[in-house]
Tab-separated table of C-alpha atoms and ligand atoms in Angstrom:
chain	number	residue	atom	x	y	z
O	29	MET	CA	47.588	38.572	74.430
O	30	LEU	CA	46.858	35.144	74.279
O	31	GLY	CA	49.544	32.355	74.210
O	32	ALA	CA	49.098	28.653	73.410
O	33	ILE	CA	46.269	26.647	73.380
O	34	ASP	CA	45.925	25.557	77.283
O	35	HIS	CA	43.975	22.533	76.236
O	36	THR	CA	41.148	21.394	75.220
O	37	GLY	CA	37.808	20.271	77.122
O	38	ILE	CA	35.808	17.484	76.564
O	39	ALA	CA	32.399	16.500	78.689
O	40	VAL	CA	32.233	12.223	79.025
O	41	ALA	CA	29.116	11.206	81.095
O	42	SER	CA	31.847	9.249	83.336
O	43	LEU	CA	35.759	9.429	83.350
O	44	ASP	CA	36.020	6.424	84.648
O	45	GLU	CA	34.759	4.904	81.618
O	46	SER	CA	36.419	7.831	79.442
O	47	ILE	CA	40.278	7.513	80.189
O	48	PRO	CA	41.413	4.454	79.639
O	49	PHE	CA	41.173	5.595	75.654
O	50	TYR	CA	42.802	8.284	76.412
O	51	ARG	CA	45.503	6.990	78.525
O	52	ASP	CA	45.624	3.332	76.903
O	53	VAL	CA	45.167	3.576	73.551
O	54	LEU	CA	46.213	7.043	72.393
O	55	LYS	CA	48.626	6.533	75.222
O	56	LEU	CA	48.703	10.071	76.848
O	57	PRO	CA	50.070	10.926	80.344
O	58	LEU	CA	47.342	11.030	82.716
O	59	VAL	CA	48.584	13.859	84.830
O	60	HIS	CA	46.460	15.522	87.422
O	61	ARG	CA	42.720	14.598	88.469
O	62	GLU	CA	40.285	17.399	90.933
O	63	THR	CA	36.547	17.768	91.946
O	64	LEU	CA	36.234	21.639	90.557
O	65	THR	CA	33.245	21.389	93.602
O	66	GLU	CA	31.740	25.895	91.611
O	67	GLN	CA	32.442	24.126	88.567
O	68	GLY	CA	29.938	20.567	89.219
O	69	VAL	CA	33.053	18.179	87.661
O	70	GLU	CA	35.271	16.276	88.317
O	71	ALA	CA	37.454	16.893	85.817
O	72	VAL	CA	41.687	15.109	84.903
O	73	LEU	CA	43.975	16.306	82.479
O	74	PHE	CA	46.599	14.531	80.170
O	75	ASP	CA	49.579	15.937	78.269
O	76	VAL	CA	49.862	15.812	75.183
O	77	GLY	CA	53.430	18.045	73.975
O	78	ASP	CA	53.429	21.265	75.182
O	79	SER	CA	49.723	21.126	75.670
O	80	HIS	CA	46.287	18.986	77.620
O	81	ILE	CA	43.070	17.429	77.188
O	82	GLU	CA	40.439	18.253	79.553
O	83	LEU	CA	37.695	15.812	80.425
O	84	PHE	CA	35.656	15.805	83.122
O	85	ALA	CA	32.314	14.940	84.476
O	86	PRO	CA	29.335	15.999	85.841
O	87	LEU	CA	29.182	15.862	89.303
O	88	GLY	CA	25.220	15.571	89.780
O	89	PRO	CA	22.456	16.090	86.934
O	90	GLU	CA	21.831	19.914	87.966
O	91	THR	CA	25.052	21.028	86.939
O	92	SER	CA	25.870	22.530	83.283
O	93	THR	CA	27.782	20.446	82.412
O	94	ALA	CA	25.168	17.507	83.430
O	95	ARG	CA	22.429	19.936	81.416
O	96	PHE	CA	25.074	20.210	77.994
O	97	LEU	CA	25.260	16.185	77.897
O	98	ASP	CA	21.791	15.489	77.894
O	99	LYS	CA	21.515	18.554	74.941
O	100	HIS	CA	24.516	17.377	73.034
O	101	GLY	CA	25.969	14.781	74.492
O	102	PRO	CA	29.156	13.947	74.890
O	103	GLY	CA	32.441	15.874	73.059
O	104	LEU	CA	33.539	18.756	72.560
O	105	HIS	CA	33.386	21.195	74.590
O	106	HIS	CA	35.500	24.416	75.556
O	107	LEU	CA	38.700	25.907	74.076
O	108	ALA	CA	41.285	27.416	76.230
O	109	TYR	CA	43.676	29.914	75.442
O	110	ARG	CA	46.836	30.353	78.187
O	111	VAL	CA	46.820	34.860	79.390
O	112	ASP	CA	49.211	36.252	80.940
O	113	ASP	CA	46.990	38.933	82.753
O	114	ILE	CA	44.067	37.074	82.510
O	115	GLU	CA	42.080	40.559	84.052
O	116	ALA	CA	44.080	42.217	81.618
O	117	THR	CA	42.429	40.084	79.135
O	118	LEU	CA	39.031	40.291	80.797
O	119	ALA	CA	38.887	43.775	80.728
O	120	THR	CA	40.536	44.788	77.220
O	121	LEU	CA	37.391	42.232	76.018
O	122	ALA	CA	34.725	43.606	77.995
O	123	ALA	CA	36.272	47.056	76.232
O	124	ALA	CA	35.281	45.520	72.741
O	125	GLY	CA	32.474	44.381	73.605
O	126	VAL	CA	32.658	40.799	73.966
O	127	TRP	CA	29.855	38.811	76.044
O	128	LEU	CA	31.869	37.431	79.111
O	129	ILE	CA	30.425	34.594	80.708
O	130	ASP	CA	32.673	35.594	83.584
O	131	THR	CA	33.533	39.421	84.833
O	132	LYS	CA	36.451	38.233	87.269
O	133	PRO	CA	38.339	35.459	87.145
O	134	ARG	CA	37.578	32.453	89.630
O	135	VAL	CA	39.605	29.289	90.518
O	136	GLY	CA	40.068	26.940	88.062
O	137	ILE	CA	41.445	23.040	87.948
O	138	ARG	CA	45.099	22.736	89.195
O	139	GLY	CA	45.272	26.860	91.115
O	140	SER	CA	45.119	27.838	87.958
O	141	ARG	CA	42.844	31.016	87.405
O	142	VAL	CA	40.482	31.210	84.323
O	143	ALA	CA	37.376	33.299	83.126
O	144	PHE	CA	34.956	31.908	80.039
O	145	LEU	CA	33.963	33.929	77.302
O	146	HIS	CA	30.199	33.356	76.265
O	147	PRO	CA	30.419	30.940	72.668
O	148	SER	CA	28.087	33.811	71.732
O	149	ALA	CA	30.952	35.876	71.335
O	150	THR	CA	33.004	33.538	69.779
O	151	GLY	CA	31.071	31.657	66.945
O	152	GLY	CA	30.083	29.206	68.557
O	153	VAL	CA	32.872	28.482	71.012
O	154	LEU	CA	32.897	29.023	74.497
O	155	THR	CA	36.103	30.335	75.445
O	156	GLU	CA	38.493	30.087	78.780
O	157	LEU	CA	41.126	31.706	79.105
O	158	VAL	CA	43.815	30.489	81.503
O	159	GLU	CA	46.223	32.219	83.627
O	160	GLY	CA	48.883	30.049	86.367
O	161	ARG	CA	49.649	27.492	83.999
O	162	PRO	CA	48.497	24.186	84.925
O	163	SER	CA	51.684	21.749	84.574
O	164	GLY	CA	53.889	19.884	85.900
X	216	LIG	CO1	38.658	24.103	80.749
C-alpha cells in the first residue's frame, strides 16, 4: 500500500537561516521553494537520493506550524510515504479504524495530493500520504 519514504518534514523558524546548513554543508540540492497559503507555511525541498527533506516555516503566528514550534521547538515534524492511489489508501485506513486528519486529499507541495494521519494512530508520528511524486 505504501511506497518509498517520499520525504521527512522538518519544522524550522526561518527558512533562510536553515537552508545554508542543508545546501552548503550537507550539499543537498535545493530543488523547490513554494508558499502553501492553505497550510500556512513556506517550504523547500532538497533532494536526498530518491527521497527529499522538506523544511518548512510558518507564515504567521496563528498557524499550526507556529504552535508546533512554540511547543516543541524546531525539528522532526512528520514522515511522508508515497502512495499510488491516495483515495484508496485513505479508504483502506478508514476501514481499519485509523484516525485520519484528512478524510480527503488536499493540495500539497509541487502539485502533489496529500493527506495526514493523526499521530495517535501511528505511535506518535504525524504521517503524511503523498500521491504524485514531487520530483524534477
Ligand atoms: Co510534508
